[in-house]
PDB file of C-alpha atoms in Angstrom:
ATOM      1  CA  MET Z   1       0.000   0.000   0.000  1.00 90.00           C
ATOM      2  CA  ILE Z   2       1.277   3.460  -0.908  1.00 94.00           C
ATOM      3  CA  THR Z   3       1.183   5.966   1.921  1.00 94.00           C
ATOM      4  CA  ILE Z   4       0.698   9.702   1.395  1.00 97.00           C
ATOM      5  CA  LYS Z   5       2.605  11.589   4.071  1.00 98.00           C
ATOM      6  CA  SER Z   6       1.050  14.319   6.231  1.00 98.00           C
ATOM      7  CA  LYS Z   7       2.804  17.625   6.888  1.00 98.00           C
ATOM      8  CA  SER Z   8       4.078  16.390  10.249  1.00 98.00           C
ATOM      9  CA  GLU Z   9       5.348  13.152   8.719  1.00 98.00           C
ATOM     10  CA  ILE Z  10       7.104  15.056   5.945  1.00 98.00           C
ATOM     11  CA  GLU Z  11       8.846  17.233   8.501  1.00 98.00           C
ATOM     12  CA  LYS Z  12      10.128  14.145  10.313  1.00 98.00           C
ATOM     13  CA  MET Z  13      11.358  12.750   7.007  1.00 98.00           C
ATOM     14  CA  ARG Z  14      13.194  15.994   6.315  1.00 98.00           C
ATOM     15  CA  VAL Z  15      15.057  15.567   9.606  1.00 98.00           C
ATOM     16  CA  ALA Z  16      15.911  11.915   8.897  1.00 98.00           C
ATOM     17  CA  GLY Z  17      16.887  12.818   5.345  1.00 98.00           C
ATOM     18  CA  LYS Z  18      19.222  15.609   6.398  1.00 98.00           C
ATOM     19  CA  LEU Z  19      20.971  13.313   8.857  1.00 98.00           C
ATOM     20  CA  THR Z  20      21.399  10.729   6.100  1.00 98.00           C
ATOM     21  CA  GLY Z  21      22.939  13.279   3.751  1.00 98.00           C
ATOM     22  CA  ASP Z  22      25.196  14.674   6.468  1.00 98.00           C
ATOM     23  CA  ALA Z  23      26.401  11.187   7.426  1.00 98.00           C
ATOM     24  CA  LEU Z  24      27.316  10.492   3.801  1.00 98.00           C
ATOM     25  CA  LYS Z  25      29.263  13.751   3.616  1.00 98.00           C
ATOM     26  CA  LEU Z  26      31.183  12.752   6.744  1.00 98.00           C
ATOM     27  CA  VAL Z  27      32.041   9.354   5.296  1.00 98.00           C
ATOM     28  CA  GLU Z  28      33.161  10.987   2.037  1.00 98.00           C
ATOM     29  CA  GLN Z  29      35.720  13.074   3.963  1.00 98.00           C
ATOM     30  CA  HIS Z  30      37.413   9.877   5.171  1.00 98.00           C
ATOM     31  CA  ILE Z  31      37.534   7.933   1.915  1.00 98.00           C
ATOM     32  CA  ARG Z  32      41.170   7.479   0.981  1.00 98.00           C
ATOM     33  CA  PRO Z  33      43.628   4.669   0.201  1.00 98.00           C
ATOM     34  CA  GLY Z  34      44.359   2.501   3.246  1.00 98.00           C
ATOM     35  CA  VAL Z  35      40.984   2.956   4.956  1.00 98.00           C
ATOM     36  CA  SER Z  36      38.872  -0.133   5.615  1.00 98.00           C
ATOM     37  CA  THR Z  37      35.148  -0.214   4.954  1.00 98.00           C
ATOM     38  CA  MET Z  38      34.675  -1.175   8.615  1.00 98.00           C
ATOM     39  CA  GLU Z  39      36.251   2.152   9.630  1.00 98.00           C
ATOM     40  CA  LEU Z  40      33.767   3.971   7.406  1.00 98.00           C
ATOM     41  CA  ASP Z  41      30.939   1.972   8.965  1.00 98.00           C
ATOM     42  CA  LYS Z  42      31.986   3.008  12.480  1.00 98.00           C
ATOM     43  CA  LEU Z  43      32.150   6.674  11.452  1.00 98.00           C
ATOM     44  CA  ALA Z  44      28.598   6.506  10.162  1.00 98.00           C
ATOM     45  CA  TYR Z  45      27.325   4.586  13.206  1.00 98.00           C
ATOM     46  CA  ASP Z  46      28.874   7.018  15.681  1.00 98.00           C
ATOM     47  CA  PHE Z  47      27.542  10.061  13.801  1.00 98.00           C
ATOM     48  CA  ILE Z  48      24.014   8.678  13.564  1.00 98.00           C
ATOM     49  CA  LYS Z  49      23.874   7.653  17.246  1.00 98.00           C
ATOM     50  CA  LYS Z  50      25.331  11.006  18.315  1.00 98.00           C
ATOM     51  CA  HIS Z  51      22.303  12.680  16.729  1.00 98.00           C
ATOM     52  CA  GLY Z  52      19.784  10.503  18.565  1.00 98.00           C
ATOM     53  CA  ALA Z  53      18.972   8.387  15.529  1.00 98.00           C
ATOM     54  CA  THR Z  54      19.373   4.763  14.476  1.00 98.00           C
ATOM     55  CA  PRO Z  55      21.145   3.283  11.442  1.00 98.00           C
ATOM     56  CA  SER Z  56      18.295   1.920   9.326  1.00 98.00           C
ATOM     57  CA  PHE Z  57      20.413  -0.840   7.801  1.00 98.00           C
ATOM     58  CA  LEU Z  58      21.889  -2.269  11.002  1.00 98.00           C
ATOM     59  CA  HIS Z  59      20.249  -5.687  11.650  1.00 97.00           C
ATOM     60  CA  TYR Z  60      17.718  -5.067   8.854  1.00 97.00           C
ATOM     61  CA  ASN Z  61      16.848  -8.626   7.801  1.00 96.00           C
ATOM     62  CA  GLY Z  62      20.086  -9.582   9.565  1.00 97.00           C
ATOM     63  CA  PHE Z  63      22.417  -7.156   7.765  1.00 98.00           C
ATOM     64  CA  PRO Z  64      25.457  -6.659  10.054  1.00 98.00           C
ATOM     65  CA  GLY Z  65      26.480  -3.096   9.125  1.00 98.00           C
ATOM     66  CA  SER Z  66      25.297   0.490   9.382  1.00 98.00           C
ATOM     67  CA  ILE Z  67      26.297   1.138   5.767  1.00 98.00           C
ATOM     68  CA  CYS Z  68      26.533  -0.898   2.599  1.00 98.00           C
ATOM     69  CA  ALA Z  69      30.076  -0.503   1.262  1.00 98.00           C
ATOM     70  CA  SER Z  70      30.503  -1.786  -2.289  1.00 98.00           C
ATOM     71  CA  PRO Z  71      33.799  -1.224  -4.129  1.00 98.00           C
ATOM     72  CA  ASN Z  72      34.387  -1.529  -7.866  1.00 98.00           C
ATOM     73  CA  SER Z  73      32.327  -4.411  -9.338  1.00 98.00           C
ATOM     74  CA  TRP Z  74      30.156  -4.751  -6.237  1.00 98.00           C
ATOM     75  CA  VAL Z  75      26.829  -3.106  -7.014  1.00 98.00           C
ATOM     76  CA  VAL Z  76      25.139  -2.931  -3.596  1.00 98.00           C
ATOM     77  CA  HIS Z  77      24.886  -4.553  -0.156  1.00 98.00           C
ATOM     78  CA  GLY Z  78      28.603  -4.937   0.449  1.00 98.00           C
ATOM     79  CA  ILE Z  79      29.186  -5.850   4.106  1.00 98.00           C
ATOM     80  CA  PRO Z  80      31.651  -3.544   5.916  1.00 98.00           C
ATOM     81  CA  SER Z  81      34.848  -5.409   6.776  1.00 98.00           C
ATOM     82  CA  LYS Z  82      38.286  -4.862   8.274  1.00 98.00           C
ATOM     83  CA  GLU Z  83      39.576  -6.957   5.380  1.00 97.00           C
ATOM     84  CA  VAL Z  84      38.279  -4.668   2.625  1.00 98.00           C
ATOM     85  CA  ILE Z  85      40.917  -1.944   2.364  1.00 98.00           C
ATOM     86  CA  LEU Z  86      40.437   0.866  -0.148  1.00 98.00           C
ATOM     87  CA  LYS Z  87      43.181   1.272  -2.750  1.00 98.00           C
ATOM     88  CA  GLU Z  88      44.207   4.130  -5.010  1.00 98.00           C
ATOM     89  CA  GLY Z  89      42.045   4.015  -8.142  1.00 98.00           C
ATOM     90  CA  ASP Z  90      39.108   2.156  -6.553  1.00 98.00           C
ATOM     91  CA  ILE Z  91      35.581   3.457  -6.592  1.00 98.00           C
ATOM     92  CA  ILE Z  92      33.343   2.800  -3.602  1.00 98.00           C
ATOM     93  CA  SER Z  93      29.549   2.948  -3.356  1.00 98.00           C
ATOM     94  CA  ILE Z  94      28.233   3.881   0.086  1.00 98.00           C
ATOM     95  CA  ASP Z  95      24.535   3.327   0.772  1.00 98.00           C
ATOM     96  CA  MET Z  96      22.982   4.168   4.123  1.00 98.00           C
ATOM     97  CA  GLY Z  97      19.748   4.928   5.900  1.00 98.00           C
ATOM     98  CA  VAL Z  98      18.878   6.831   9.055  1.00 98.00           C
ATOM     99  CA  CYS Z  99      15.786   6.394  11.235  1.00 98.00           C
ATOM    100  CA  LYS Z 100      14.809   9.349  13.414  1.00 98.00           C
ATOM    101  CA  ASP Z 101      11.528   9.629  15.332  1.00 98.00           C
ATOM    102  CA  GLY Z 102      10.164   6.626  13.461  1.00 98.00           C
ATOM    103  CA  TYR Z 103      10.870   7.805   9.904  1.00 98.00           C
ATOM    104  CA  HIS Z 104      13.635   6.854   7.480  1.00 98.00           C
ATOM    105  CA  GLY Z 105      15.947   8.579   5.040  1.00 98.00           C
ATOM    106  CA  ASP Z 106      17.900   6.588   2.454  1.00 98.00           C
ATOM    107  CA  ALA Z 107      20.682   7.732   0.129  1.00 98.00           C
ATOM    108  CA  ALA Z 108      23.753   6.446  -1.712  1.00 98.00           C
ATOM    109  CA  ARG Z 109      26.786   7.858  -3.474  1.00 98.00           C
ATOM    110  CA  THR Z 110      29.756   6.433  -5.380  1.00 98.00           C
ATOM    111  CA  PHE Z 111      33.069   8.074  -4.537  1.00 98.00           C
ATOM    112  CA  PRO Z 112      36.524   7.897  -6.153  1.00 98.00           C
ATOM    113  CA  VAL Z 113      39.396   6.659  -3.985  1.00 98.00           C
ATOM    114  CA  GLY Z 114      42.305   8.944  -4.727  1.00 97.00           C
ATOM    115  CA  LYS Z 115      42.928   9.404  -8.437  1.00 98.00           C
ATOM    116  CA  VAL Z 116      40.731   7.167 -10.586  1.00 98.00           C
ATOM    117  CA  SER Z 117      40.664   6.447 -14.304  1.00 98.00           C
ATOM    118  CA  ASP Z 118      38.749   8.735 -16.629  1.00 98.00           C
ATOM    119  CA  GLU Z 119      36.366   5.880 -17.380  1.00 98.00           C
ATOM    120  CA  ALA Z 120      35.646   5.233 -13.700  1.00 98.00           C
ATOM    121  CA  GLN Z 121      34.971   8.934 -13.103  1.00 98.00           C
ATOM    122  CA  ARG Z 122      32.711   9.061 -16.152  1.00 98.00           C
ATOM    123  CA  LEU Z 123      30.673   6.142 -14.793  1.00 98.00           C
ATOM    124  CA  ILE Z 124      30.268   7.939 -11.461  1.00 98.00           C
ATOM    125  CA  ASP Z 125      29.235  11.169 -13.189  1.00 98.00           C
ATOM    126  CA  VAL Z 126      26.738   9.541 -15.562  1.00 98.00           C
ATOM    127  CA  THR Z 127      25.146   7.580 -12.721  1.00 98.00           C
ATOM    128  CA  LYS Z 128      24.691  10.731 -10.649  1.00 98.00           C
ATOM    129  CA  GLN Z 129      23.302  12.730 -13.551  1.00 98.00           C
ATOM    130  CA  SER Z 130      20.885   9.935 -14.469  1.00 98.00           C
ATOM    131  CA  PHE Z 131      19.215  10.461 -11.101  1.00 98.00           C
ATOM    132  CA  PHE Z 132      18.723  14.148 -11.838  1.00 98.00           C
ATOM    133  CA  GLU Z 133      17.467  13.383 -15.353  1.00 98.00           C
ATOM    134  CA  GLY Z 134      14.876  11.041 -13.844  1.00 98.00           C
ATOM    135  CA  ILE Z 135      13.564  13.340 -11.147  1.00 98.00           C
ATOM    136  CA  LYS Z 136      12.809  16.064 -13.698  1.00 98.00           C
ATOM    137  CA  TYR Z 137       9.645  14.018 -14.226  1.00 98.00           C
ATOM    138  CA  ALA Z 138       8.947  13.281 -10.554  1.00 98.00           C
ATOM    139  CA  THR Z 139       5.991  15.569 -10.012  1.00 98.00           C
ATOM    140  CA  HIS Z 140       2.326  15.317  -9.046  1.00 98.00           C
ATOM    141  CA  GLY Z 141       0.300  13.787 -11.876  1.00 97.00           C
ATOM    142  CA  ALA Z 142       3.218  12.250 -13.761  1.00 98.00           C
ATOM    143  CA  LYS Z 143       3.612   8.520 -14.271  1.00 98.00           C
ATOM    144  CA  LEU Z 144       6.350   6.583 -12.517  1.00 98.00           C
ATOM    145  CA  GLY Z 145       7.419   5.236 -15.895  1.00 98.00           C
ATOM    146  CA  ASP Z 146       8.351   8.777 -16.921  1.00 98.00           C
ATOM    147  CA  VAL Z 147      11.013   8.828 -14.200  1.00 98.00           C
ATOM    148  CA  SER Z 148      12.225   5.302 -14.936  1.00 98.00           C
ATOM    149  CA  ALA Z 149      12.423   5.828 -18.707  1.00 98.00           C
ATOM    150  CA  ALA Z 150      14.396   9.064 -18.350  1.00 98.00           C
ATOM    151  CA  ILE Z 151      17.004   7.313 -16.187  1.00 98.00           C
ATOM    152  CA  GLN Z 152      17.338   4.391 -18.580  1.00 98.00           C
ATOM    153  CA  GLU Z 153      17.534   6.600 -21.655  1.00 98.00           C
ATOM    154  CA  TYR Z 154      20.297   8.768 -20.190  1.00 98.00           C
ATOM    155  CA  VAL Z 155      22.345   5.798 -18.986  1.00 98.00           C
ATOM    156  CA  GLU Z 156      22.097   3.842 -22.220  1.00 98.00           C
ATOM    157  CA  LYS Z 157      22.873   6.937 -24.303  1.00 98.00           C
ATOM    158  CA  HIS Z 158      26.269   6.915 -22.589  1.00 98.00           C
ATOM    159  CA  GLY Z 159      26.914   3.246 -23.299  1.00 98.00           C
ATOM    160  CA  TYR Z 160      26.121   1.870 -19.845  1.00 98.00           C
ATOM    161  CA  SER Z 161      23.338  -0.348 -18.506  1.00 98.00           C
ATOM    162  CA  VAL Z 162      20.900  -0.064 -15.610  1.00 98.00           C
ATOM    163  CA  VAL Z 163      20.574  -2.966 -13.201  1.00 98.00           C
ATOM    164  CA  ARG Z 164      17.176  -4.649 -13.633  1.00 97.00           C
ATOM    165  CA  ASP Z 165      17.145  -6.985 -10.621  1.00 97.00           C
ATOM    166  CA  LEU Z 166      17.253  -4.182  -8.041  1.00 97.00           C
ATOM    167  CA  VAL Z 167      15.032  -1.104  -7.861  1.00 98.00           C
ATOM    168  CA  GLY Z 168      14.208   1.938  -5.772  1.00 98.00           C
ATOM    169  CA  HIS Z 169      11.265   1.992  -3.405  1.00 98.00           C
ATOM    170  CA  GLY Z 170       8.779   3.917  -1.346  1.00 98.00           C
ATOM    171  CA  ILE Z 171       9.995   4.978   2.087  1.00 98.00           C
ATOM    172  CA  GLY Z 172       8.556   6.404   5.295  1.00 98.00           C
ATOM    173  CA  LYS Z 173       7.801   4.623   8.554  1.00 98.00           C
ATOM    174  CA  ASN Z 174       9.295   1.559   6.900  1.00 97.00           C
ATOM    175  CA  MET Z 175      12.614   1.399   5.131  1.00 96.00           C
ATOM    176  CA  HIS Z 176      11.009  -0.239   2.117  1.00 97.00           C
ATOM    177  CA  GLU Z 177       7.431   0.600   1.182  1.00 98.00           C
ATOM    178  CA  ASP Z 178       5.353   0.529  -1.985  1.00 97.00           C
ATOM    179  CA  PRO Z 179       5.858   1.337  -4.786  1.00 98.00           C
ATOM    180  CA  ASN Z 180       8.866  -0.253  -6.444  1.00 97.00           C
ATOM    181  CA  VAL Z 181      10.796   2.377  -8.427  1.00 98.00           C
ATOM    182  CA  PRO Z 182      12.599   0.772 -11.393  1.00 98.00           C
ATOM    183  CA  ASN Z 183      15.423   2.517 -13.209  1.00 98.00           C
ATOM    184  CA  TYR Z 184      14.078   1.339 -16.564  1.00 98.00           C
ATOM    185  CA  GLY Z 185      10.666   1.485 -18.165  1.00 96.00           C
ATOM    186  CA  HIS Z 186       8.346   3.263 -20.571  1.00 97.00           C
ATOM    187  CA  LYS Z 187       7.076   6.818 -20.565  1.00 97.00           C
ATOM    188  CA  GLY Z 188       3.413   7.227 -19.739  1.00 96.00           C
ATOM    189  CA  ARG Z 189       3.168   3.908 -17.922  1.00 96.00           C
ATOM    190  CA  GLY Z 190       3.091   2.898 -14.292  1.00 95.00           C
ATOM    191  CA  LEU Z 191       1.318   4.384 -11.322  1.00 96.00           C
ATOM    192  CA  LYS Z 192       0.446   8.052 -11.036  1.00 97.00           C
ATOM    193  CA  LEU Z 193       2.690  10.088  -8.757  1.00 98.00           C
ATOM    194  CA  VAL Z 194       0.806  12.039  -6.115  1.00 97.00           C
ATOM    195  CA  GLN Z 195       1.755  14.958  -3.906  1.00 98.00           C
ATOM    196  CA  GLY Z 196       2.914  13.676  -0.506  1.00 98.00           C
ATOM    197  CA  MET Z 197       4.480  10.447  -1.775  1.00 98.00           C
ATOM    198  CA  THR Z 198       8.052   9.823  -0.636  1.00 98.00           C
ATOM    199  CA  ILE Z 199      10.234   7.533  -2.732  1.00 98.00           C
ATOM    200  CA  ALA Z 200      13.881   6.546  -2.958  1.00 98.00           C
ATOM    201  CA  VAL Z 201      15.132   6.887  -6.527  1.00 98.00           C
ATOM    202  CA  GLU Z 202      18.417   5.010  -6.947  1.00 98.00           C
ATOM    203  CA  PRO Z 203      20.048   4.340 -10.297  1.00 98.00           C
ATOM    204  CA  MET Z 204      22.500   1.430 -10.158  1.00 98.00           C
ATOM    205  CA  VAL Z 205      24.589   1.569 -13.318  1.00 98.00           C
ATOM    206  CA  ASN Z 206      27.021  -1.001 -14.714  1.00 98.00           C
ATOM    207  CA  ALA Z 207      29.817  -0.198 -17.115  1.00 98.00           C
ATOM    208  CA  GLY Z 208      29.106  -3.511 -18.828  1.00 98.00           C
ATOM    209  CA  ASP Z 209      25.984  -5.665 -19.001  1.00 98.00           C
ATOM    210  CA  TRP Z 210      23.143  -5.221 -16.520  1.00 98.00           C
ATOM    211  CA  GLY Z 211      23.325  -8.772 -15.159  1.00 98.00           C
ATOM    212  CA  VAL Z 212      24.254  -9.277 -11.488  1.00 98.00           C
ATOM    213  CA  VAL Z 213      24.981 -12.170  -9.129  1.00 98.00           C
ATOM    214  CA  VAL Z 214      24.712 -12.540  -5.341  1.00 98.00           C
ATOM    215  CA  LEU Z 215      27.892 -13.688  -3.615  1.00 98.00           C
ATOM    216  CA  ASP Z 216      28.205 -16.469  -1.045  1.00 97.00           C
ATOM    217  CA  ASP Z 217      27.574 -14.120   1.893  1.00 97.00           C
ATOM    218  CA  ASP Z 218      23.951 -13.871   0.617  1.00 97.00           C
ATOM    219  CA  TRP Z 219      24.161 -10.072   0.620  1.00 98.00           C
ATOM    220  CA  THR Z 220      26.775  -8.679  -1.722  1.00 98.00           C
ATOM    221  CA  VAL Z 221      25.549  -8.094  -5.271  1.00 98.00           C
ATOM    222  CA  GLU Z 222      28.248  -8.016  -7.973  1.00 98.00           C
ATOM    223  CA  THR Z 223      28.182  -7.381 -11.709  1.00 98.00           C
ATOM    224  CA  GLU Z 224      27.991 -10.697 -13.531  1.00 98.00           C
ATOM    225  CA  ASP Z 225      30.682  -9.690 -16.026  1.00 98.00           C
ATOM    226  CA  GLY Z 226      33.008  -8.138 -13.425  1.00 98.00           C
ATOM    227  CA  SER Z 227      32.570  -4.605 -14.781  1.00 98.00           C
ATOM    228  CA  LEU Z 228      32.534  -1.523 -12.572  1.00 98.00           C
ATOM    229  CA  SER Z 229      29.257  -0.376 -11.060  1.00 98.00           C
ATOM    230  CA  ALA Z 230      28.115   2.930  -9.548  1.00 98.00           C
ATOM    231  CA  HIS Z 231      25.127   3.922  -7.418  1.00 98.00           C
ATOM    232  CA  TYR Z 232      23.411   7.236  -6.704  1.00 98.00           C
ATOM    233  CA  GLU Z 233      20.302   7.586  -4.543  1.00 98.00           C
ATOM    234  CA  ASN Z 234      18.202  10.151  -2.756  1.00 98.00           C
ATOM    235  CA  THR Z 235      14.895  10.141  -0.920  1.00 98.00           C
ATOM    236  CA  ILE Z 236      12.521  12.576  -2.611  1.00 98.00           C
ATOM    237  CA  LEU Z 237       9.137  14.112  -1.852  1.00 98.00           C
ATOM    238  CA  ILE Z 238       6.585  14.432  -4.656  1.00 98.00           C
ATOM    239  CA  THR Z 239       5.032  17.903  -4.834  1.00 98.00           C
ATOM    240  CA  LYS Z 240       2.870  19.773  -7.354  1.00 96.00           C
ATOM    241  CA  GLY Z 241       6.037  21.379  -8.683  1.00 95.00           C
ATOM    242  CA  LYS Z 242       9.675  20.325  -8.674  1.00 96.00           C
ATOM    243  CA  CYS Z 243      10.220  17.397  -6.299  1.00 98.00           C
ATOM    244  CA  GLU Z 244      12.022  18.044  -3.017  1.00 98.00           C
ATOM    245  CA  ILE Z 245      15.226  16.084  -2.398  1.00 98.00           C
ATOM    246  CA  LEU Z 246      15.317  15.205   1.301  1.00 98.00           C
ATOM    247  CA  THR Z 247      18.805  13.681   1.542  1.00 98.00           C
ATOM    248  CA  LEU Z 248      21.167  16.237   0.034  1.00 93.00           C
TER     249      LEU Z 248
END
């Protein structure tokens, strides 16, 4: 069931969203060669708890971390580890959620580690811009397919592919709510977007084919062909005008 948020609920989501965005900015400041993904996880955990909130991902369906940390060919759901040490030239996708006063924010970014190749940086940039191309259509009365199609079109125009097996989602009191928000689709199709809806739009973009596999830890999703992958996500609020991004 899709929930339309009240003014008071939206205000709580703004608070949770801001904390999510701020936590990501903090993590970004510490991304460098030699840092483990477990260190980044602890930074996020400490920041979130300091602000009287809870990491949405921690123990969610048994997930052991406060962030998902996914380098290079890992698409999403990488488990933070002391053994995963960032190296010069890596890219790292950080996905996290924050729950404050019963409402969630959810956002993701892909960051370069030191100096990266031009191709890796291009993948990061295209993935980020595909989000902004999609949300141009995220307004009251539009169809969800308008958002999805715009993301897919932009990504494929640049020679990349959007992951099909994983999608964005509604968000609010629960981390994952209806509707599903694919990053591919057809204009004019899908459900009608309505003022007061809150959704997480999250392009996951592979440099190669869109196929993915789940590793033996039952969490980590990797590109099937071993190509690089990038991720960019924000929680947004549908309005009668330009959507409001809650997690920047």
